[in-house]
mmCIF file of C-alpha atoms and ligand atoms in Angstrom:
data_model
loop_
_atom_site.group_PDB
_atom_site.id
_atom_site.type_symbol
_atom_site.label_atom_id
_atom_site.label_comp_id
_atom_site.label_asym_id
_atom_site.label_seq_id
_atom_site.Cartn_x
_atom_site.Cartn_y
_atom_site.Cartn_z
ATOM 1 C CA MET A 197 0.000 0.000 0.000
ATOM 2 C CA PRO A 198 1.225 3.503 -0.688
ATOM 3 C CA PHE A 199 2.000 5.891 2.070
ATOM 4 C CA VAL A 200 -0.804 8.175 3.171
ATOM 5 C CA ASP A 201 0.174 10.896 5.572
ATOM 6 C CA HIS A 202 -2.861 11.305 7.798
ATOM 7 C CA ASN A 203 -1.222 14.250 9.514
ATOM 8 C CA LYS A 204 -0.913 16.245 6.294
ATOM 9 C CA ASN A 205 -4.159 17.604 4.933
ATOM 10 C CA ILE A 206 -3.689 18.674 1.353
ATOM 11 C CA ILE A 207 -7.258 19.920 1.255
ATOM 12 C CA GLU A 208 -9.588 20.875 4.068
ATOM 13 C CA VAL A 209 -13.196 21.786 3.436
ATOM 14 C CA ASN A 210 -14.897 23.148 6.552
ATOM 15 C CA HIS A 211 -18.639 23.813 6.889
ATOM 16 C CA VAL A 212 -19.000 24.773 3.248
ATOM 17 C CA PHE A 213 -22.387 25.940 1.946
ATOM 18 C CA PHE A 214 -22.996 26.891 -1.678
ATOM 19 C CA SER A 215 -26.009 27.924 -3.783
ATOM 20 C CA TYR A 216 -26.596 28.971 -7.379
ATOM 21 C CA GLY A 217 -29.195 31.694 -6.755
ATOM 22 C CA THR A 218 -31.901 30.021 -4.685
ATOM 23 C CA ASN A 219 -30.731 26.496 -5.580
ATOM 24 C CA THR A 220 -28.796 25.327 -2.531
ATOM 25 C CA VAL A 221 -26.299 22.756 -3.749
ATOM 26 C CA LEU A 222 -23.873 22.162 -0.870
ATOM 27 C CA ILE A 223 -24.940 22.001 2.756
ATOM 28 C CA ASP A 224 -22.367 22.028 5.521
ATOM 29 C CA VAL A 225 -19.767 19.931 3.698
ATOM 30 C CA ASN A 226 -16.688 18.916 5.701
ATOM 31 C CA LEU A 227 -13.939 16.930 4.031
ATOM 32 C CA ALA A 228 -10.242 16.399 4.621
ATOM 33 C CA ILE A 229 -8.022 14.895 1.918
ATOM 34 C CA HIS A 230 -4.646 13.590 3.041
ATOM 35 C CA ARG A 231 -1.347 13.594 1.169
ATOM 36 C CA GLY A 232 -1.083 10.393 -0.871
ATOM 37 C CA ASP A 233 -4.802 9.651 -0.689
ATOM 38 C CA TYR A 234 -6.858 8.305 -3.590
ATOM 39 C CA LEU A 235 -10.397 9.488 -3.003
ATOM 40 C CA GLY A 236 -13.426 8.637 -5.114
ATOM 41 C CA ILE A 237 -16.440 10.953 -4.942
ATOM 42 C CA ILE A 238 -19.801 9.442 -5.802
ATOM 43 C CA GLY A 239 -23.369 10.663 -5.610
ATOM 44 C CA PRO A 240 -26.506 11.139 -7.707
ATOM 45 C CA ASN A 241 -26.624 13.552 -10.645
ATOM 46 C CA GLY A 242 -27.019 17.099 -9.406
ATOM 47 C CA ALA A 243 -25.672 16.184 -5.954
ATOM 48 C CA GLY A 244 -23.045 18.936 -6.137
ATOM 49 C CA LYS A 245 -19.914 16.893 -6.938
ATOM 50 C CA THR A 246 -18.616 19.130 -9.728
ATOM 51 C CA THR A 247 -19.539 22.208 -7.689
ATOM 52 C CA LEU A 248 -17.479 20.879 -4.786
ATOM 53 C CA PHE A 249 -14.572 20.290 -7.196
ATOM 54 C CA LYS A 250 -14.815 23.875 -8.443
ATOM 55 C CA ILE A 251 -14.823 25.139 -4.860
ATOM 56 C CA MET A 252 -11.726 23.074 -4.031
ATOM 57 C CA LEU A 253 -10.035 24.425 -7.172
ATOM 58 C CA GLY A 254 -10.887 28.004 -6.229
ATOM 59 C CA LEU A 255 -13.121 28.475 -9.296
ATOM 60 C CA LEU A 256 -16.197 29.091 -7.122
ATOM 61 C CA THR A 257 -16.372 30.792 -3.730
ATOM 62 C CA PRO A 258 -18.456 29.179 -0.989
ATOM 63 C CA LYS A 259 -21.359 31.184 0.431
ATOM 64 C CA SER A 260 -19.967 30.308 3.836
ATOM 65 C CA GLY A 261 -17.355 28.010 5.274
ATOM 66 C CA THR A 262 -13.659 27.765 4.472
ATOM 67 C CA VAL A 263 -11.364 25.821 2.171
ATOM 68 C CA LYS A 264 -7.660 25.323 2.818
ATOM 69 C CA LEU A 265 -5.145 24.051 0.264
ATOM 70 C CA PHE A 266 -1.849 22.847 1.707
ATOM 71 C CA GLY A 267 -2.762 24.513 5.002
ATOM 72 C CA VAL A 268 -3.358 27.927 3.381
ATOM 73 C CA ASP A 269 -6.786 29.567 3.113
ATOM 74 C CA ILE A 270 -7.753 29.261 -0.556
ATOM 75 C CA ARG A 271 -8.309 33.040 -0.707
ATOM 76 C CA ASN A 272 -4.577 33.507 -0.069
ATOM 77 C CA PHE A 273 -3.345 30.433 -1.933
ATOM 78 C CA GLN A 274 -0.894 31.286 -4.710
ATOM 79 C CA ASP A 275 0.615 27.982 -5.749
ATOM 80 C CA HIS A 276 -2.257 26.832 -7.944
ATOM 81 C CA LEU A 277 -0.046 24.572 -10.008
ATOM 82 C CA LYS A 278 0.261 22.191 -7.094
ATOM 83 C CA VAL A 279 -3.324 21.371 -8.003
ATOM 84 C CA ALA A 280 -4.182 19.994 -11.459
ATOM 85 C CA TYR A 281 -7.578 19.397 -12.993
ATOM 86 C CA VAL A 282 -8.418 16.837 -15.665
ATOM 87 C CA PRO A 283 -11.880 17.714 -16.957
ATOM 88 C CA GLN A 284 -14.420 15.381 -18.496
ATOM 89 C CA LYS A 285 -13.444 13.971 -21.858
ATOM 90 C CA ALA A 286 -16.327 15.783 -23.488
ATOM 91 C CA SER A 287 -14.987 19.060 -22.198
ATOM 92 C CA ASN A 288 -14.591 22.131 -24.315
ATOM 93 C CA PHE A 289 -11.172 21.101 -25.608
ATOM 94 C CA ASP A 290 -11.483 21.028 -29.387
ATOM 95 C CA VAL A 291 -9.703 17.862 -30.461
ATOM 96 C CA ASN A 292 -9.897 19.019 -34.076
ATOM 97 C CA PHE A 293 -7.567 21.882 -33.294
ATOM 98 C CA PRO A 294 -4.356 21.092 -35.246
ATOM 99 C CA ILE A 295 -2.038 20.561 -32.323
ATOM 100 C CA THR A 296 0.256 17.653 -31.529
ATOM 101 C CA VAL A 297 0.287 15.528 -28.406
ATOM 102 C CA LYS A 298 3.593 17.069 -27.361
ATOM 103 C CA GLU A 299 2.202 20.586 -27.764
ATOM 104 C CA VAL A 300 -0.803 19.733 -25.589
ATOM 105 C CA VAL A 301 1.494 18.439 -22.852
ATOM 106 C CA ALA A 302 3.730 21.524 -23.218
ATOM 107 C CA MET A 303 0.671 23.624 -22.235
ATOM 108 C CA GLY A 304 0.980 22.119 -18.760
ATOM 109 C CA ARG A 305 4.561 23.389 -18.665
ATOM 110 C CA TYR A 306 3.693 26.876 -19.949
ATOM 111 C CA ALA A 307 0.981 27.059 -17.309
ATOM 112 C CA LYS A 308 3.715 26.630 -14.737
ATOM 113 C CA LYS A 309 6.319 28.912 -16.266
ATOM 114 C CA GLY A 310 4.277 31.566 -18.032
ATOM 115 C CA LEU A 311 3.208 31.668 -21.656
ATOM 116 C CA PHE A 312 6.086 33.783 -22.893
ATOM 117 C CA HIS A 313 8.762 31.829 -21.142
ATOM 118 C CA ASN A 314 10.850 29.748 -23.543
ATOM 119 C CA LEU A 315 10.876 26.110 -22.665
ATOM 120 C CA GLN A 316 14.334 24.890 -21.674
ATOM 121 C CA ALA A 317 15.941 21.463 -22.051
ATOM 122 C CA GLU A 318 14.728 20.719 -18.528
ATOM 123 C CA ASP A 319 11.121 21.499 -19.519
ATOM 124 C CA ASN A 320 11.375 19.284 -22.581
ATOM 125 C CA LYS A 321 12.657 16.492 -20.375
ATOM 126 C CA ILE A 322 9.673 16.907 -18.052
ATOM 127 C CA ILE A 323 7.320 16.865 -21.054
ATOM 128 C CA ARG A 324 8.982 13.669 -22.307
ATOM 129 C CA ASN A 325 8.780 12.082 -18.856
ATOM 130 C CA SER A 326 5.114 13.025 -18.538
ATOM 131 C CA LEU A 327 4.379 11.319 -21.859
ATOM 132 C CA GLU A 328 6.365 8.273 -20.777
ATOM 133 C CA GLN A 329 4.442 8.071 -17.518
ATOM 134 C CA VAL A 330 1.183 7.738 -19.442
ATOM 135 C CA LYS A 331 2.839 5.515 -22.082
ATOM 136 C CA MET A 332 2.157 7.946 -24.920
ATOM 137 C CA GLN A 333 5.744 8.869 -25.823
ATOM 138 C CA GLU A 334 5.443 7.293 -29.252
ATOM 139 C CA TYR A 335 2.546 9.616 -30.058
ATOM 140 C CA ALA A 336 4.435 12.847 -29.278
ATOM 141 C CA ASN A 337 4.159 14.200 -32.830
ATOM 142 C CA VAL A 338 0.701 12.854 -33.621
ATOM 143 C CA LEU A 339 -2.203 15.295 -33.894
ATOM 144 C CA ILE A 340 -4.504 15.069 -30.887
ATOM 145 C CA GLY A 341 -7.509 14.703 -33.240
ATOM 146 C CA GLU A 342 -6.149 11.368 -34.447
ATOM 147 C CA LEU A 343 -6.277 9.717 -31.011
ATOM 148 C CA SER A 344 -8.979 7.575 -29.423
ATOM 149 C CA GLY A 345 -10.916 8.862 -26.403
ATOM 150 C CA GLY A 346 -8.802 6.802 -24.011
ATOM 151 C CA GLU A 347 -5.574 8.115 -25.542
ATOM 152 C CA VAL A 348 -6.786 11.711 -25.328
ATOM 153 C CA GLN A 349 -7.460 11.225 -21.623
ATOM 154 C CA ARG A 350 -3.926 9.909 -21.126
ATOM 155 C CA VAL A 351 -2.568 13.001 -22.861
ATOM 156 C CA PHE A 352 -4.662 15.197 -20.546
ATOM 157 C CA ILE A 353 -3.109 13.377 -17.600
ATOM 158 C CA ALA A 354 0.368 13.989 -19.085
ATOM 159 C CA ARG A 355 -0.500 17.679 -19.475
ATOM 160 C CA ALA A 356 -1.461 17.764 -15.783
ATOM 161 C CA LEU A 357 1.753 15.930 -14.810
ATOM 162 C CA ALA A 358 3.895 18.393 -16.776
ATOM 163 C CA GLY A 359 2.935 21.067 -14.240
ATOM 164 C CA GLN A 360 4.338 18.782 -11.510
ATOM 165 C CA PRO A 361 1.236 18.899 -9.315
ATOM 166 C CA GLU A 362 0.828 17.264 -5.917
ATOM 167 C CA VAL A 363 -2.865 16.593 -6.311
ATOM 168 C CA VAL A 364 -4.885 15.825 -9.432
ATOM 169 C CA PHE A 365 -8.660 16.211 -9.655
ATOM 170 C CA LEU A 366 -10.414 14.112 -12.288
ATOM 171 C CA ASP A 367 -14.068 14.646 -13.198
ATOM 172 C CA GLU A 368 -15.620 11.518 -14.747
ATOM 173 C CA PRO A 369 -12.408 10.829 -16.680
ATOM 174 C CA THR A 370 -13.521 7.570 -18.248
ATOM 175 C CA ALA A 371 -16.999 8.611 -19.417
ATOM 176 C CA GLY A 372 -17.533 7.337 -22.959
ATOM 177 C CA ILE A 373 -14.278 5.363 -23.060
ATOM 178 C CA ASP A 374 -14.225 1.656 -23.969
ATOM 179 C CA GLN A 375 -13.680 -0.985 -21.288
ATOM 180 C CA LYS A 376 -10.102 -1.865 -22.205
ATOM 181 C CA SER A 377 -9.034 1.802 -22.185
ATOM 182 C CA GLN A 378 -10.805 2.250 -18.849
ATOM 183 C CA ASP A 379 -8.846 -0.672 -17.398
ATOM 184 C CA ASP A 380 -5.590 0.861 -18.665
ATOM 185 C CA PHE A 381 -6.585 4.266 -17.355
ATOM 186 C CA TYR A 382 -7.346 3.007 -13.847
ATOM 187 C CA GLY A 383 -4.068 1.056 -13.944
ATOM 188 C CA LEU A 384 -2.271 4.292 -14.767
ATOM 189 C CA LEU A 385 -3.987 6.170 -11.931
ATOM 190 C CA LYS A 386 -3.038 3.469 -9.452
ATOM 191 C CA GLU A 387 0.580 3.681 -10.588
ATOM 192 C CA LEU A 388 0.660 7.469 -10.242
ATOM 193 C CA ASN A 389 -0.798 7.177 -6.760
ATOM 194 C CA GLN A 390 1.309 4.288 -5.539
ATOM 195 C CA LYS A 391 4.630 4.928 -7.269
ATOM 196 C CA MET A 392 4.693 8.720 -7.396
ATOM 197 C CA GLY A 393 2.642 9.307 -4.251
ATOM 198 C CA LEU A 394 0.365 11.635 -6.217
ATOM 199 C CA THR A 395 -2.867 12.501 -4.402
ATOM 200 C CA LEU A 396 -5.891 11.759 -6.587
ATOM 201 C CA VAL A 397 -9.490 12.934 -6.244
ATOM 202 C CA LEU A 398 -11.862 11.391 -8.736
ATOM 203 C CA ILE A 399 -15.566 11.826 -9.479
ATOM 204 C CA SER A 400 -17.134 8.746 -11.032
ATOM 205 C CA HIS A 401 -20.505 7.106 -11.459
ATOM 206 C CA ASP A 402 -18.868 3.704 -11.633
ATOM 207 C CA ILE A 403 -19.276 2.748 -7.981
ATOM 208 C CA GLU A 404 -18.364 -0.884 -8.522
ATOM 209 C CA ARG A 405 -15.114 0.118 -10.170
ATOM 210 C CA LEU A 406 -14.309 2.760 -7.584
ATOM 211 C CA THR A 407 -14.677 0.352 -4.694
ATOM 212 C CA LYS A 408 -11.928 -1.743 -6.313
ATOM 213 C CA GLU A 409 -9.595 1.130 -7.136
ATOM 214 C CA VAL A 410 -9.654 3.904 -4.558
ATOM 215 C CA MET A 411 -8.499 4.130 -0.945
ATOM 216 C CA HIS A 412 -11.466 6.127 0.290
ATOM 217 C CA ILE A 413 -14.954 6.918 -0.904
ATOM 218 C CA ALA A 414 -16.921 10.078 -0.195
ATOM 219 C CA CYS A 415 -20.653 10.033 -0.960
ATOM 220 C CA LEU A 416 -22.103 13.434 -1.657
ATOM 221 C CA ASP A 417 -25.785 14.225 -1.825
ATOM 222 C CA HIS A 418 -25.706 17.971 -1.136
ATOM 223 C CA ASN A 419 -24.108 17.114 2.177
ATOM 224 C CA LEU A 420 -21.486 14.473 2.808
ATOM 225 C CA VAL A 421 -23.373 11.245 3.417
ATOM 226 C CA CYS A 422 -20.312 9.088 4.027
ATOM 227 C CA HIS A 423 -16.545 9.184 3.901
ATOM 228 C CA ASN A 424 -14.812 5.888 4.528
ATOM 229 C CA SER A 425 -12.887 2.987 3.031
ATOM 230 C CA PRO A 426 -14.421 0.955 0.185
ATOM 231 C CA GLU A 427 -14.790 -2.021 2.560
ATOM 232 C CA GLU A 428 -16.706 0.063 5.104
ATOM 233 C CA PHE A 429 -18.682 1.676 2.323
ATOM 234 C CA LEU A 430 -19.800 -1.694 0.951
ATOM 235 C CA ARG A 431 -20.594 -3.016 4.407
ATOM 236 C CA ASP A 432 -22.588 0.031 5.447
ATOM 237 C CA SER A 433 -24.483 0.813 2.299
ATOM 238 C CA ASP A 434 -27.926 -0.741 2.445
ATOM 239 C CA SER A 435 -28.911 -0.058 -1.119
ATOM 240 C CA LEU A 436 -26.760 0.770 -4.077
ATOM 241 C CA ASN A 437 -27.674 1.305 -7.647
ATOM 242 C CA LEU A 438 -24.453 0.595 -9.471
ATOM 243 C CA ASP A 439 -25.456 2.895 -12.293
ATOM 244 C CA GLY A 440 -24.840 5.571 -9.749
ATOM 245 C CA GLN A 441 -28.238 7.163 -10.138
ATOM 246 C CA LYS A 442 -29.126 6.502 -6.563
ATOM 247 C CA VAL A 443 -26.793 6.141 -3.641
ATOM 248 C CA LYS A 444 -28.192 5.468 -0.244
ATOM 249 C CA VAL A 445 -25.839 4.914 2.632
ATOM 250 C CA ILE A 446 -27.168 4.541 6.107
ATOM 251 C CA THR A 447 -24.201 5.243 8.307
ATOM 252 C CA HIS A 448 -21.783 8.073 8.465
ATOM 253 C CA HIS A 449 -18.134 7.412 9.241
ATOM 254 C CA HIS A 450 -15.087 9.565 9.192
ATOM 255 C CA TYR A 451 -11.866 7.686 8.756
ATOM 256 C CA ASN A 452 -9.752 10.228 10.555
HETATM 257 P P1 LIG B 718 -23.073 16.821 -9.962
HETATM 258 O O1 LIG B 718 -21.658 17.073 -10.395
HETATM 259 O O2 LIG B 718 -23.156 16.049 -8.675
HETATM 260 O O3 LIG B 718 -23.939 16.209 -11.029
HETATM 261 P P2 LIG B 718 -23.307 19.709 -10.060
HETATM 262 O O4 LIG B 718 -22.380 20.266 -9.052
HETATM 263 O O5 LIG B 718 -22.892 19.747 -11.488
HETATM 264 O O6 LIG B 718 -23.735 18.243 -9.610
HETATM 265 O O7 LIG B 718 -24.691 20.473 -9.976
HETATM 266 C C1 LIG B 718 -25.414 20.590 -8.764
HETATM 267 C C2 LIG B 718 -26.655 21.443 -9.010
HETATM 268 O O8 LIG B 718 -26.282 22.762 -9.350
HETATM 269 C C3 LIG B 718 -27.545 20.947 -10.144
HETATM 270 O O9 LIG B 718 -28.889 21.166 -9.762
HETATM 271 C C4 LIG B 718 -27.159 21.840 -11.297
HETATM 272 O O10 LIG B 718 -28.232 22.006 -12.173
HETATM 273 C C5 LIG B 718 -26.837 23.135 -10.606
HETATM 274 N N1 LIG B 718 -25.796 23.910 -11.324
HETATM 275 C C6 LIG B 718 -24.572 23.437 -11.684
HETATM 276 N N2 LIG B 718 -23.860 24.399 -12.289
HETATM 277 C C7 LIG B 718 -24.658 25.510 -12.324
HETATM 278 C C8 LIG B 718 -24.482 26.833 -12.817
HETATM 279 N N3 LIG B 718 -23.349 27.227 -13.408
HETATM 280 N N4 LIG B 718 -25.518 27.694 -12.676
HETATM 281 C C9 LIG B 718 -26.656 27.316 -12.063
HETATM 282 N N5 LIG B 718 -26.892 26.082 -11.572
HETATM 283 C C10 LIG B 718 -25.903 25.180 -11.690
#
């Protein structure tokens, strides 16, 4: 098992409330994510999972409550590149844009160093390493539009890795990807978590899969319904719809 430092909170969400207008989406959410953790977030559609992600990334501000990243209040947090975000595959990235795999990954480097900063040999090495980590080095000069969905997701991971983050957020990363590519993708995530000690936070509807992959599961349904290990989650959940449309968990544990 990889090392999880339970004394180091990478992210702390304390008593967070959030609404879009009159639509209250998050109610008193408390969540601590430890260094080296691999956390899966599940919950019904509209439960507030993506909203919680955006709050943890500093893209939305809670109506009340606080968020800390690496021990620093998110309002004062400067080192945003410690935190990477891999959006859904069907995100607004135009795969028909004529850009190579290597150029996409270089974006993760420019994000770190500034757009007008020339990339140095060291940066190119990091880009190469990032592609190797996701086993896409042979595709460096291929146009992104020529890749399969699973390959595109691997490139997005490489782009995130090129910024040398400590935590990576992934929102439904395997939606619409074939089974074999999903298997490879989860294998890659496990490697990044276990070998590199990268902290991963993943939203997925695939509860069955998550229980086999992650270290901890958080169930969100506007508030945090549970936060525990997959074993505890399976033992305590009285009814699960594995399509993820309905998640009902009767007990409420905190693992810390
Ligand atoms: P989930 O990721 O669990 O499906 P979301 O966080 O995307 O849930 O959405 C939670 C609720 O907030 C839903 O009712 C959704 O319609 C609403 N919502 C999400 N984004 C916006 C937005 N930008 N403006 C208004 N309402 C939104």
